[in-house]
Amino acid sequence: MIRYVTKSDERQIVSMMELVKDDFAGYKEKEFLQAVHNAVRKEEAIMEEEDGRIAGLLMCSKETKELSFLAVHPDYRKKGVAKRLIVKMAEWFTSGDIISVVTFREGDPKGIPARACYHACGFVDDENLIVFDYPCQRLVLRL
């Protein structure tokens, strides 16, 4: 079931992040939790719940049209969780909008699963960037 994240989900989110934090360059728990609080307040954070726990979490700025965070619990990877969250997020926008996400560059071993997921969901490669002193790339989804 996909639903909006609430403040009461924080403990589960921290627990899941302990499992996946190495997949995110520059991850800092305090800053991440602040971003979660802001996204919850703006209704810009959704999660898929399976068996009473978080299977996946997505945060996206409706204002800037940027998918800022997407993580799937290791037990639920390759089961369509990320795609369902992206499809749900796309409902926030209208035809003609362009949604962006920043991820690892092509060839970076850390980015292989994320890039495959984003490409499967219709994102295409855009500009190269440096984020947190790490080479990244923007991908875009045209609705």
PDB file of C-alpha atoms in Angstrom:
ATOM      1  CA  MET A   1       0.000   0.000   0.000  1.00  0.00           C
ATOM      2  CA  ILE A   2       1.363   3.433  -0.944  1.00  0.00           C
ATOM      3  CA  ARG A   3       0.621   6.272   1.466  1.00  0.00           C
ATOM      4  CA  TYR A   4       1.956   9.602   2.629  1.00  0.00           C
ATOM      5  CA  VAL A   5       4.737   9.448   5.228  1.00  0.00           C
ATOM      6  CA  THR A   6       3.830  10.716   8.708  1.00  0.00           C
ATOM      7  CA  LYS A   7       5.949  11.819  11.661  1.00  0.00           C
ATOM      8  CA  SER A   8       5.276   8.501  13.370  1.00  0.00           C
ATOM      9  CA  ASP A   9       7.172   6.683  10.575  1.00  0.00           C
ATOM     10  CA  GLU A  10      10.536   8.194  11.578  1.00  0.00           C
ATOM     11  CA  ARG A  11      11.862   5.200  13.530  1.00  0.00           C
ATOM     12  CA  GLN A  12      11.128   2.826  10.660  1.00  0.00           C
ATOM     13  CA  ILE A  13      12.729   5.226   8.174  1.00  0.00           C
ATOM     14  CA  VAL A  14      15.934   5.462  10.229  1.00  0.00           C
ATOM     15  CA  SER A  15      15.976   1.674  10.508  1.00  0.00           C
ATOM     16  CA  MET A  16      15.663   1.235   6.747  1.00  0.00           C
ATOM     17  CA  MET A  17      18.304   3.906   6.080  1.00  0.00           C
ATOM     18  CA  GLU A  18      20.819   1.992   8.189  1.00  0.00           C
ATOM     19  CA  LEU A  19      20.531  -0.783   5.585  1.00  0.00           C
ATOM     20  CA  VAL A  20      20.879   1.445   2.504  1.00  0.00           C
ATOM     21  CA  LYS A  21      22.872   4.527   3.610  1.00  0.00           C
ATOM     22  CA  ASP A  22      26.031   3.443   1.782  1.00  0.00           C
ATOM     23  CA  ASP A  23      24.095   3.765  -1.488  1.00  0.00           C
ATOM     24  CA  PHE A  24      23.823   7.552  -0.969  1.00  0.00           C
ATOM     25  CA  ALA A  25      26.890   9.755  -1.412  1.00  0.00           C
ATOM     26  CA  GLY A  26      27.092  12.382   1.331  1.00  0.00           C
ATOM     27  CA  TYR A  27      24.394  10.788   3.525  1.00  0.00           C
ATOM     28  CA  LYS A  28      24.141  12.407   6.956  1.00  0.00           C
ATOM     29  CA  GLU A  29      21.349  11.203   9.234  1.00  0.00           C
ATOM     30  CA  LYS A  30      20.558  14.573  10.838  1.00  0.00           C
ATOM     31  CA  GLU A  31      20.226  16.392   7.503  1.00  0.00           C
ATOM     32  CA  PHE A  32      18.280  13.488   6.023  1.00  0.00           C
ATOM     33  CA  LEU A  33      15.767  13.512   8.894  1.00  0.00           C
ATOM     34  CA  GLN A  34      15.317  17.280   8.475  1.00  0.00           C
ATOM     35  CA  ALA A  35      14.567  16.695   4.779  1.00  0.00           C
ATOM     36  CA  VAL A  36      12.048  14.003   5.752  1.00  0.00           C
ATOM     37  CA  HIS A  37      10.332  16.393   8.208  1.00  0.00           C
ATOM     38  CA  ASN A  38      10.105  19.091   5.525  1.00  0.00           C
ATOM     39  CA  ALA A  39       8.746  16.640   2.958  1.00  0.00           C
ATOM     40  CA  VAL A  40       6.166  15.286   5.429  1.00  0.00           C
ATOM     41  CA  ARG A  41       5.011  18.836   6.226  1.00  0.00           C
ATOM     42  CA  LYS A  42       4.559  19.613   2.506  1.00  0.00           C
ATOM     43  CA  GLU A  43       3.009  16.206   1.689  1.00  0.00           C
ATOM     44  CA  GLU A  44       5.935  15.425  -0.596  1.00  0.00           C
ATOM     45  CA  ALA A  45       6.981  12.095   0.937  1.00  0.00           C
ATOM     46  CA  ILE A  46       5.336   8.777   0.147  1.00  0.00           C
ATOM     47  CA  MET A  47       6.145   5.225   1.089  1.00  0.00           C
ATOM     48  CA  GLU A  48       5.071   1.747   0.187  1.00  0.00           C
ATOM     49  CA  GLU A  49       4.296  -0.432   3.173  1.00  0.00           C
ATOM     50  CA  GLU A  50       4.548  -4.226   3.061  1.00  0.00           C
ATOM     51  CA  ASP A  51       4.138  -6.604   5.979  1.00  0.00           C
ATOM     52  CA  GLY A  52       4.004  -3.679   8.422  1.00  0.00           C
ATOM     53  CA  ARG A  53       7.323  -2.182   7.371  1.00  0.00           C
ATOM     54  CA  ILE A  54       8.638   0.314   4.849  1.00  0.00           C
ATOM     55  CA  ALA A  55       9.370  -1.336   1.509  1.00  0.00           C
ATOM     56  CA  GLY A  56      10.257   1.936  -0.217  1.00  0.00           C
ATOM     57  CA  LEU A  57      10.419   5.680   0.369  1.00  0.00           C
ATOM     58  CA  LEU A  58      10.232   8.545  -2.119  1.00  0.00           C
ATOM     59  CA  MET A  59      10.520  12.295  -1.593  1.00  0.00           C
ATOM     60  CA  CYS A  60       9.922  14.831  -4.346  1.00  0.00           C
ATOM     61  CA  SER A  61       9.641  18.611  -4.463  1.00  0.00           C
ATOM     62  CA  LYS A  62       6.373  19.571  -6.113  1.00  0.00           C
ATOM     63  CA  GLU A  63       7.686  23.128  -6.554  1.00  0.00           C
ATOM     64  CA  THR A  64      10.991  22.305  -8.287  1.00  0.00           C
ATOM     65  CA  LYS A  65       9.711  19.051  -9.827  1.00  0.00           C
ATOM     66  CA  GLU A  66      12.721  17.148  -8.526  1.00  0.00           C
ATOM     67  CA  LEU A  67      12.683  13.615  -7.193  1.00  0.00           C
ATOM     68  CA  SER A  68      15.051  14.198  -4.281  1.00  0.00           C
ATOM     69  CA  PHE A  69      15.147  10.750  -2.698  1.00  0.00           C
ATOM     70  CA  LEU A  70      14.212   7.169  -3.541  1.00  0.00           C
ATOM     71  CA  ALA A  71      15.218   4.103  -1.546  1.00  0.00           C
ATOM     72  CA  VAL A  72      13.924   0.546  -1.474  1.00  0.00           C
ATOM     73  CA  HIS A  73      14.470  -1.829   1.422  1.00  0.00           C
ATOM     74  CA  PRO A  74      16.856  -4.624   0.303  1.00  0.00           C
ATOM     75  CA  ASP A  75      14.192  -7.286   0.963  1.00  0.00           C
ATOM     76  CA  TYR A  76      11.834  -5.626  -1.546  1.00  0.00           C
ATOM     77  CA  ARG A  77      14.188  -4.758  -4.411  1.00  0.00           C
ATOM     78  CA  LYS A  78      13.332  -5.900  -7.939  1.00  0.00           C
ATOM     79  CA  LYS A  79       9.670  -6.266  -6.969  1.00  0.00           C
ATOM     80  CA  GLY A  80       8.328  -3.074  -8.574  1.00  0.00           C
ATOM     81  CA  VAL A  81       8.348  -0.915  -5.434  1.00  0.00           C
ATOM     82  CA  ALA A  82      10.394   1.927  -6.950  1.00  0.00           C
ATOM     83  CA  LYS A  83       8.326   1.952 -10.135  1.00  0.00           C
ATOM     84  CA  ARG A  84       5.042   2.096  -8.182  1.00  0.00           C
ATOM     85  CA  LEU A  85       6.359   5.001  -6.105  1.00  0.00           C
ATOM     86  CA  ILE A  86       7.479   6.888  -9.230  1.00  0.00           C
ATOM     87  CA  VAL A  87       4.117   6.298 -10.927  1.00  0.00           C
ATOM     88  CA  LYS A  88       2.336   7.624  -7.808  1.00  0.00           C
ATOM     89  CA  MET A  89       4.646  10.665  -7.697  1.00  0.00           C
ATOM     90  CA  ALA A  90       3.909  11.400 -11.363  1.00  0.00           C
ATOM     91  CA  GLU A  91       0.241  11.881 -10.416  1.00  0.00           C
ATOM     92  CA  TRP A  92       1.283  15.100  -8.606  1.00  0.00           C
ATOM     93  CA  PHE A  93       2.199  16.693 -11.930  1.00  0.00           C
ATOM     94  CA  THR A  94       0.560  17.466 -15.266  1.00  0.00           C
ATOM     95  CA  SER A  95       1.241  16.522 -18.860  1.00  0.00           C
ATOM     96  CA  GLY A  96       4.225  18.455 -20.195  1.00  0.00           C
ATOM     97  CA  ASP A  97       5.994  18.704 -16.837  1.00  0.00           C
ATOM     98  CA  ILE A  98       9.610  17.586 -16.620  1.00  0.00           C
ATOM     99  CA  ILE A  99      10.690  15.756 -13.459  1.00  0.00           C
ATOM    100  CA  SER A 100      14.403  15.520 -12.673  1.00  0.00           C
ATOM    101  CA  VAL A 101      16.510  13.304 -10.429  1.00  0.00           C
ATOM    102  CA  VAL A 102      20.235  13.356  -9.683  1.00  0.00           C
ATOM    103  CA  THR A 103      21.994  10.003  -9.482  1.00  0.00           C
ATOM    104  CA  PHE A 104      25.391   8.434 -10.077  1.00  0.00           C
ATOM    105  CA  ARG A 105      27.001   8.731 -13.485  1.00  0.00           C
ATOM    106  CA  GLU A 106      27.060   5.938 -16.038  1.00  0.00           C
ATOM    107  CA  GLY A 107      29.852   3.500 -15.256  1.00  0.00           C
ATOM    108  CA  ASP A 108      29.783   4.134 -11.507  1.00  0.00           C
ATOM    109  CA  PRO A 109      29.158   0.734  -9.854  1.00  0.00           C
ATOM    110  CA  LYS A 110      27.054   2.430  -7.136  1.00  0.00           C
ATOM    111  CA  GLY A 111      24.668   3.743  -9.777  1.00  0.00           C
ATOM    112  CA  ILE A 112      23.954   0.606 -11.781  1.00  0.00           C
ATOM    113  CA  PRO A 113      20.692  -0.378  -9.988  1.00  0.00           C
ATOM    114  CA  ALA A 114      19.413   3.215  -9.643  1.00  0.00           C
ATOM    115  CA  ARG A 115      20.114   4.115 -13.267  1.00  0.00           C
ATOM    116  CA  ALA A 116      18.486   0.902 -14.495  1.00  0.00           C
ATOM    117  CA  CYS A 117      15.394   1.658 -12.412  1.00  0.00           C
ATOM    118  CA  TYR A 118      15.123   5.277 -13.565  1.00  0.00           C
ATOM    119  CA  HIS A 119      15.644   4.345 -17.221  1.00  0.00           C
ATOM    120  CA  ALA A 120      12.985   1.605 -16.928  1.00  0.00           C
ATOM    121  CA  CYS A 121      10.595   4.266 -15.589  1.00  0.00           C
ATOM    122  CA  GLY A 122      11.192   6.549 -18.590  1.00  0.00           C
ATOM    123  CA  PHE A 123      13.931   8.870 -17.318  1.00  0.00           C
ATOM    124  CA  VAL A 124      16.615   9.857 -19.847  1.00  0.00           C
ATOM    125  CA  ASP A 125      20.163  11.097 -19.277  1.00  0.00           C
ATOM    126  CA  ASP A 126      20.744  14.839 -18.986  1.00  0.00           C
ATOM    127  CA  GLU A 127      23.646  16.962 -17.709  1.00  0.00           C
ATOM    128  CA  ASN A 128      26.645  15.810 -15.654  1.00  0.00           C
ATOM    129  CA  LEU A 129      27.015  17.420 -12.213  1.00  0.00           C
ATOM    130  CA  ILE A 130      29.197  17.357  -9.103  1.00  0.00           C
ATOM    131  CA  VAL A 131      27.178  16.871  -5.882  1.00  0.00           C
ATOM    132  CA  PHE A 132      28.801  16.550  -2.436  1.00  0.00           C
ATOM    133  CA  ASP A 133      32.150  16.510  -4.310  1.00  0.00           C
ATOM    134  CA  TYR A 134      30.983  13.406  -6.198  1.00  0.00           C
ATOM    135  CA  PRO A 135      30.404  13.022  -9.960  1.00  0.00           C
ATOM    136  CA  CYS A 136      26.678  12.638 -10.661  1.00  0.00           C
ATOM    137  CA  GLN A 137      24.229  13.040 -13.508  1.00  0.00           C
ATOM    138  CA  ARG A 138      20.772  14.563 -13.825  1.00  0.00           C
ATOM    139  CA  LEU A 139      18.120  12.375 -15.444  1.00  0.00           C
ATOM    140  CA  VAL A 140      14.767  13.743 -16.609  1.00  0.00           C
ATOM    141  CA  LEU A 141      11.279  12.333 -17.067  1.00  0.00           C
ATOM    142  CA  ARG A 142       8.986  14.140 -19.499  1.00  0.00           C
ATOM    143  CA  LEU A 143       5.332  13.606 -18.634  1.00  0.00           C
TER     144      LEU A 143
END
